[in-house]
Tab-separated table of C-alpha atoms in Angstrom:
chain	number	residue	atom	x	y	z
A	463	GLY	CA	36.203	-43.935	128.559
A	464	GLU	CA	39.427	-42.207	129.483
A	465	ASN	CA	42.304	-42.230	127.016
A	466	VAL	CA	45.812	-41.047	127.900
A	467	GLU	CA	48.427	-40.243	125.289
A	468	GLN	CA	52.099	-39.856	126.165
A	469	HIS	CA	55.030	-38.382	124.249
A	470	PRO	CA	57.788	-38.976	123.431
A	471	SER	CA	58.099	-42.758	123.448
A	472	THR	CA	61.874	-42.502	123.868
A	473	LEU	CA	64.027	-39.690	125.181
A	474	SER	CA	67.791	-39.524	125.370
A	475	VAL	CA	69.537	-36.748	127.286
A	476	GLN	CA	73.005	-35.951	128.518
A	477	GLU	CA	73.610	-36.123	132.246
A	478	GLY	CA	72.767	-32.786	133.811
A	479	ASP	CA	70.257	-31.797	131.131
A	480	SER	CA	66.518	-31.556	131.703
A	481	ALA	CA	63.910	-34.019	130.478
A	482	VAL	CA	60.265	-33.285	129.767
A	483	ILE	CA	57.534	-35.843	129.164
A	484	LYS	CA	54.038	-34.805	128.144
A	485	CYS	CA	50.641	-36.452	128.476
A	486	THR	CA	47.147	-35.570	127.360
A	487	TYR	CA	43.902	-37.016	128.662
A	488	SER	CA	40.413	-37.117	127.277
A	489	ASP	CA	38.059	-37.268	130.266
A	490	SER	CA	37.466	-33.811	131.737
A	491	ALA	CA	36.277	-35.489	134.945
A	492	SER	CA	39.777	-36.829	135.646
A	493	ASN	CA	41.124	-35.298	138.831
A	494	TYR	CA	44.219	-37.265	139.803
A	495	PHE	CA	47.401	-37.523	137.729
A	496	PRO	CA	50.277	-39.647	139.024
A	497	TRP	CA	53.641	-40.322	137.399
A	498	TYR	CA	55.423	-43.641	137.793
A	499	LYS	CA	58.974	-44.798	137.207
A	500	GLN	CA	59.405	-48.434	136.268
A	501	GLU	CA	62.683	-50.271	136.050
A	502	LEU	CA	62.929	-53.497	134.081
A	503	GLY	CA	61.010	-56.317	135.743
A	504	LYS	CA	60.003	-54.185	138.709
A	505	ARG	CA	56.781	-52.637	139.962
A	506	PRO	CA	55.866	-49.062	139.008
A	507	GLN	CA	57.033	-46.582	141.633
A	508	LEU	CA	55.088	-43.408	142.258
A	509	ILE	CA	57.445	-40.465	141.867
A	510	ILE	CA	55.040	-37.547	141.978
A	511	ASP	CA	51.344	-36.878	141.605
A	512	ILE	CA	49.061	-33.889	141.196
A	513	ARG	CA	45.389	-33.288	141.744
A	514	SER	CA	43.125	-31.147	139.624
A	515	ASN	CA	42.932	-28.315	142.150
A	516	VAL	CA	46.658	-27.637	141.770
A	517	GLY	CA	48.532	-26.332	138.722
A	518	GLU	CA	52.069	-27.297	139.648
A	519	LYS	CA	53.887	-29.430	142.156
A	520	LYS	CA	57.604	-29.833	142.774
A	521	ASP	CA	59.700	-32.339	144.684
A	522	GLN	CA	63.432	-31.665	144.480
A	523	ARG	CA	64.475	-32.346	140.857
A	524	ILE	CA	61.021	-33.460	139.758
A	525	ALA	CA	58.044	-31.264	138.937
A	526	VAL	CA	54.653	-31.798	137.381
A	527	THR	CA	52.436	-29.200	135.740
A	528	LEU	CA	48.760	-29.525	134.918
A	529	ASN	CA	46.694	-27.552	132.429
A	530	LYS	CA	43.066	-28.547	132.985
A	531	THR	CA	41.766	-26.395	130.156
A	532	ALA	CA	43.988	-28.076	127.607
A	533	LYS	CA	43.757	-31.423	129.395
A	534	HIS	CA	47.453	-32.045	129.496
A	535	PHE	CA	50.099	-32.525	132.153
A	536	SER	CA	53.853	-32.778	132.029
A	537	LEU	CA	56.727	-34.250	134.011
A	538	HIS	CA	59.918	-32.222	134.297
A	539	ILE	CA	63.160	-33.740	135.544
A	540	THR	CA	66.058	-31.347	136.036
A	541	GLU	CA	69.760	-32.148	136.453
A	542	THR	CA	69.230	-35.659	135.148
A	543	GLN	CA	71.432	-38.459	136.422
A	544	PRO	CA	72.160	-41.904	134.952
A	545	GLU	CA	70.018	-43.489	137.674
A	546	ASP	CA	67.021	-41.598	136.270
A	547	SER	CA	67.160	-43.946	133.287
A	548	ALA	CA	63.950	-45.993	133.280
A	549	VAL	CA	60.505	-46.116	131.722
A	550	TYR	CA	58.154	-43.390	132.929
A	551	PHE	CA	54.365	-43.671	132.804
A	552	CYS	CA	51.747	-41.019	133.314
A	553	ALA	CA	48.243	-41.965	134.399
A	554	ALA	CA	44.874	-40.345	134.961
A	555	SER	CA	42.004	-41.167	137.280
A	556	SER	CA	38.506	-39.789	137.357
A	557	GLY	CA	37.571	-40.489	140.929
A	558	THR	CA	36.545	-44.095	140.444
A	559	ASP	CA	40.087	-44.890	141.551
A	560	LYS	CA	40.650	-46.586	138.207
A	561	LEU	CA	43.970	-45.528	136.676
A	562	ILE	CA	44.435	-45.328	132.938
A	563	PHE	CA	48.089	-45.364	131.960
A	564	GLY	CA	49.886	-43.635	129.145
A	565	THR	CA	52.015	-45.619	126.719
A	566	GLY	CA	55.290	-44.919	128.504
A	567	THR	CA	58.516	-43.052	127.808
A	568	ARG	CA	61.888	-44.755	127.860
A	569	LEU	CA	64.351	-42.223	129.275
A	570	GLN	CA	68.061	-42.766	128.795
A	571	VAL	CA	70.516	-40.486	130.545
A	572	PHE	CA	74.034	-40.706	129.162
A	573	PRO	CA	76.979	-39.902	131.428
B	878	GLY	CA	54.206	-46.698	153.634
B	879	ALA	CA	51.580	-49.095	152.359
B	880	VAL	CA	52.969	-52.472	151.312
B	881	VAL	CA	51.462	-54.849	148.779
B	882	SER	CA	52.871	-58.296	148.184
B	883	GLN	CA	52.303	-60.727	145.351
B	884	HIS	CA	52.879	-64.442	145.155
B	885	PRO	CA	54.409	-66.119	143.289
B	886	SER	CA	56.950	-63.743	141.770
B	887	TRP	CA	57.270	-65.995	138.761
B	888	VAL	CA	55.579	-69.152	137.514
B	889	ILE	CA	56.016	-71.469	134.550
B	890	CYS	CA	53.149	-73.730	133.609
B	891	LYS	CA	52.039	-75.999	130.812
B	892	SER	CA	49.411	-74.948	128.311
B	893	GLY	CA	45.920	-75.863	129.492
B	894	THR	CA	46.630	-75.653	133.196
B	895	SER	CA	45.375	-73.008	135.645
B	896	VAL	CA	47.515	-70.645	137.666
B	897	LYS	CA	46.548	-68.663	140.763
B	898	ILE	CA	48.244	-65.410	141.724
B	899	GLU	CA	47.760	-63.856	145.154
B	900	CYS	CA	47.844	-60.180	146.015
B	901	ARG	CA	47.962	-59.066	149.641
B	902	SER	CA	47.909	-55.696	151.322
B	903	LEU	CA	50.146	-56.165	154.347
B	904	ASP	CA	49.536	-53.094	156.468
B	905	PHE	CA	46.229	-51.598	155.394
B	906	GLN	CA	42.745	-52.650	154.431
B	907	ALA	CA	42.332	-52.545	150.685
B	908	THR	CA	38.762	-51.762	149.793
B	909	THR	CA	39.642	-51.935	146.107
B	910	MET	CA	42.211	-54.004	144.269
B	911	PHE	CA	43.186	-53.777	140.640
B	912	TRP	CA	44.769	-56.291	138.282
B	913	TYR	CA	46.967	-55.209	135.391
B	914	ARG	CA	48.732	-57.055	132.612
B	915	GLN	CA	51.921	-55.769	131.040
B	916	PHE	CA	53.449	-57.236	127.891
B	917	PRO	CA	57.144	-56.577	127.154
B	918	LYS	CA	57.882	-52.952	126.315
B	919	GLN	CA	54.229	-52.016	126.699
B	920	SER	CA	52.164	-50.109	129.208
B	921	LEU	CA	50.097	-51.448	132.072
B	922	MET	CA	46.655	-52.462	130.886
B	923	LEU	CA	43.922	-52.610	133.492
B	924	MET	CA	42.187	-55.979	133.440
B	925	ALA	CA	39.697	-55.660	136.257
B	926	THR	CA	38.732	-53.847	139.416
B	927	SER	CA	37.584	-55.746	142.468
B	928	ASN	CA	35.935	-54.569	145.641
B	929	GLU	CA	35.886	-56.701	148.755
B	930	GLY	CA	32.874	-58.960	148.862
B	931	SER	CA	31.537	-58.167	145.406
B	932	LYS	CA	32.082	-59.345	141.862
B	933	ALA	CA	34.953	-57.902	139.894
B	934	THR	CA	34.382	-55.382	137.120
B	935	TYR	CA	36.243	-56.387	133.996
B	936	GLU	CA	37.564	-54.044	131.335
B	937	GLN	CA	36.331	-54.392	127.800
B	938	GLY	CA	37.985	-57.274	126.005
B	939	VAL	CA	39.022	-59.153	129.139
B	940	GLU	CA	37.394	-62.590	129.415
B	941	LYS	CA	35.925	-62.910	132.880
B	942	ASP	CA	35.614	-66.683	132.590
B	943	LYS	CA	39.295	-66.979	131.790
B	944	PHE	CA	40.613	-64.530	134.382
B	945	LEU	CA	38.808	-65.319	137.614
B	946	ILE	CA	39.157	-62.714	140.319
B	947	ASN	CA	38.235	-63.195	143.943
B	948	HIS	CA	38.447	-60.490	146.614
B	949	ALA	CA	37.250	-62.350	149.664
B	950	SER	CA	38.822	-60.146	152.304
B	951	LEU	CA	40.138	-56.624	152.730
B	952	THR	CA	43.714	-57.878	152.482
B	953	LEU	CA	43.602	-60.544	149.802
B	954	SER	CA	42.666	-60.745	146.148
B	955	THR	CA	43.429	-63.613	143.816
B	956	LEU	CA	43.650	-63.860	140.042
B	957	THR	CA	43.288	-67.291	138.482
B	958	VAL	CA	44.271	-67.710	134.861
B	959	THR	CA	42.274	-70.701	133.688
B	960	SER	CA	43.309	-72.948	130.812
B	961	ALA	CA	46.406	-70.855	130.238
B	962	HIS	CA	47.880	-70.562	126.762
B	963	PRO	CA	51.220	-69.187	125.570
B	964	GLU	CA	49.581	-65.882	124.629
B	965	ASP	CA	48.684	-65.415	128.316
B	966	SER	CA	52.380	-65.195	129.135
B	967	SER	CA	52.858	-61.748	130.617
B	968	PHE	CA	53.752	-59.715	133.691
B	969	TYR	CA	50.712	-59.511	135.980
B	970	ILE	CA	50.683	-56.708	138.552
B	971	CYS	CA	48.138	-56.012	141.241
B	972	SER	CA	47.555	-52.799	143.109
B	973	ALA	CA	45.481	-51.834	146.100
B	974	SER	CA	43.807	-48.698	147.305
B	975	GLY	CA	41.812	-47.878	150.375
B	976	LEU	CA	43.590	-45.183	152.300
B	977	GLY	CA	41.059	-42.537	151.476
B	978	TYR	CA	42.469	-41.097	148.276
B	979	ASN	CA	43.254	-42.104	144.731
B	980	GLU	CA	46.760	-43.464	145.245
B	981	GLN	CA	47.293	-47.091	144.344
B	982	PHE	CA	50.016	-49.214	145.886
B	983	PHE	CA	51.509	-51.754	143.533
B	984	GLY	CA	52.628	-55.301	144.159
B	985	PRO	CA	55.979	-56.489	142.789
B	986	GLY	CA	54.361	-58.379	139.923
B	987	THR	CA	54.188	-61.987	138.785
B	988	ARG	CA	55.842	-63.144	135.607
B	989	LEU	CA	53.787	-65.906	134.017
B	990	THR	CA	55.279	-68.088	131.303
B	991	VAL	CA	53.013	-70.626	129.630
B	992	LEU	CA	54.809	-73.334	127.661
């Protein structure tokens, strides 16, 4: 079955710096790659997603890139703000709608 | 946007009792619902996938007789934790899909504490 690895597990940055989180997946049939932000005790919130027919997608300060050949995708957050502090999860889906989540990255943005 | 609710938001029960958690899609018909479990500081682990009117598909290692899932309508799925034990204490989150693409819409979660 699908396996998703995520790095780093923790990431600390200064406000205004960029943050990059990377994920790799194992199932070449995966075609949908969402990223979620989860605050303590809350539900995961979709922040951006990308499908396998696209290499890059951007939404204001957030961007995601996908390399299908290498089977990895990355989340880029620019001009980080303290309110970006949270746990971020990547996930992959192979068309069965089933999402397999990465292990999560705890992002801390220091003012 | 699509809204998914969960009830209760938290529950405390005694060991050996059963607990039922409801997941509802409020403004769309959810052909598929998913149940996840999340332990503190860990990722979401998929427990099972349920389609309306059919039996749930459980992930490897999840006891189907302990975690009973019912998806009787396109807007409601329930998870019953039977004979709960302290190790079942966790954050249970449901999600629903059915709008024609892969996106899942998550409920707010239920925190279960078994004493």
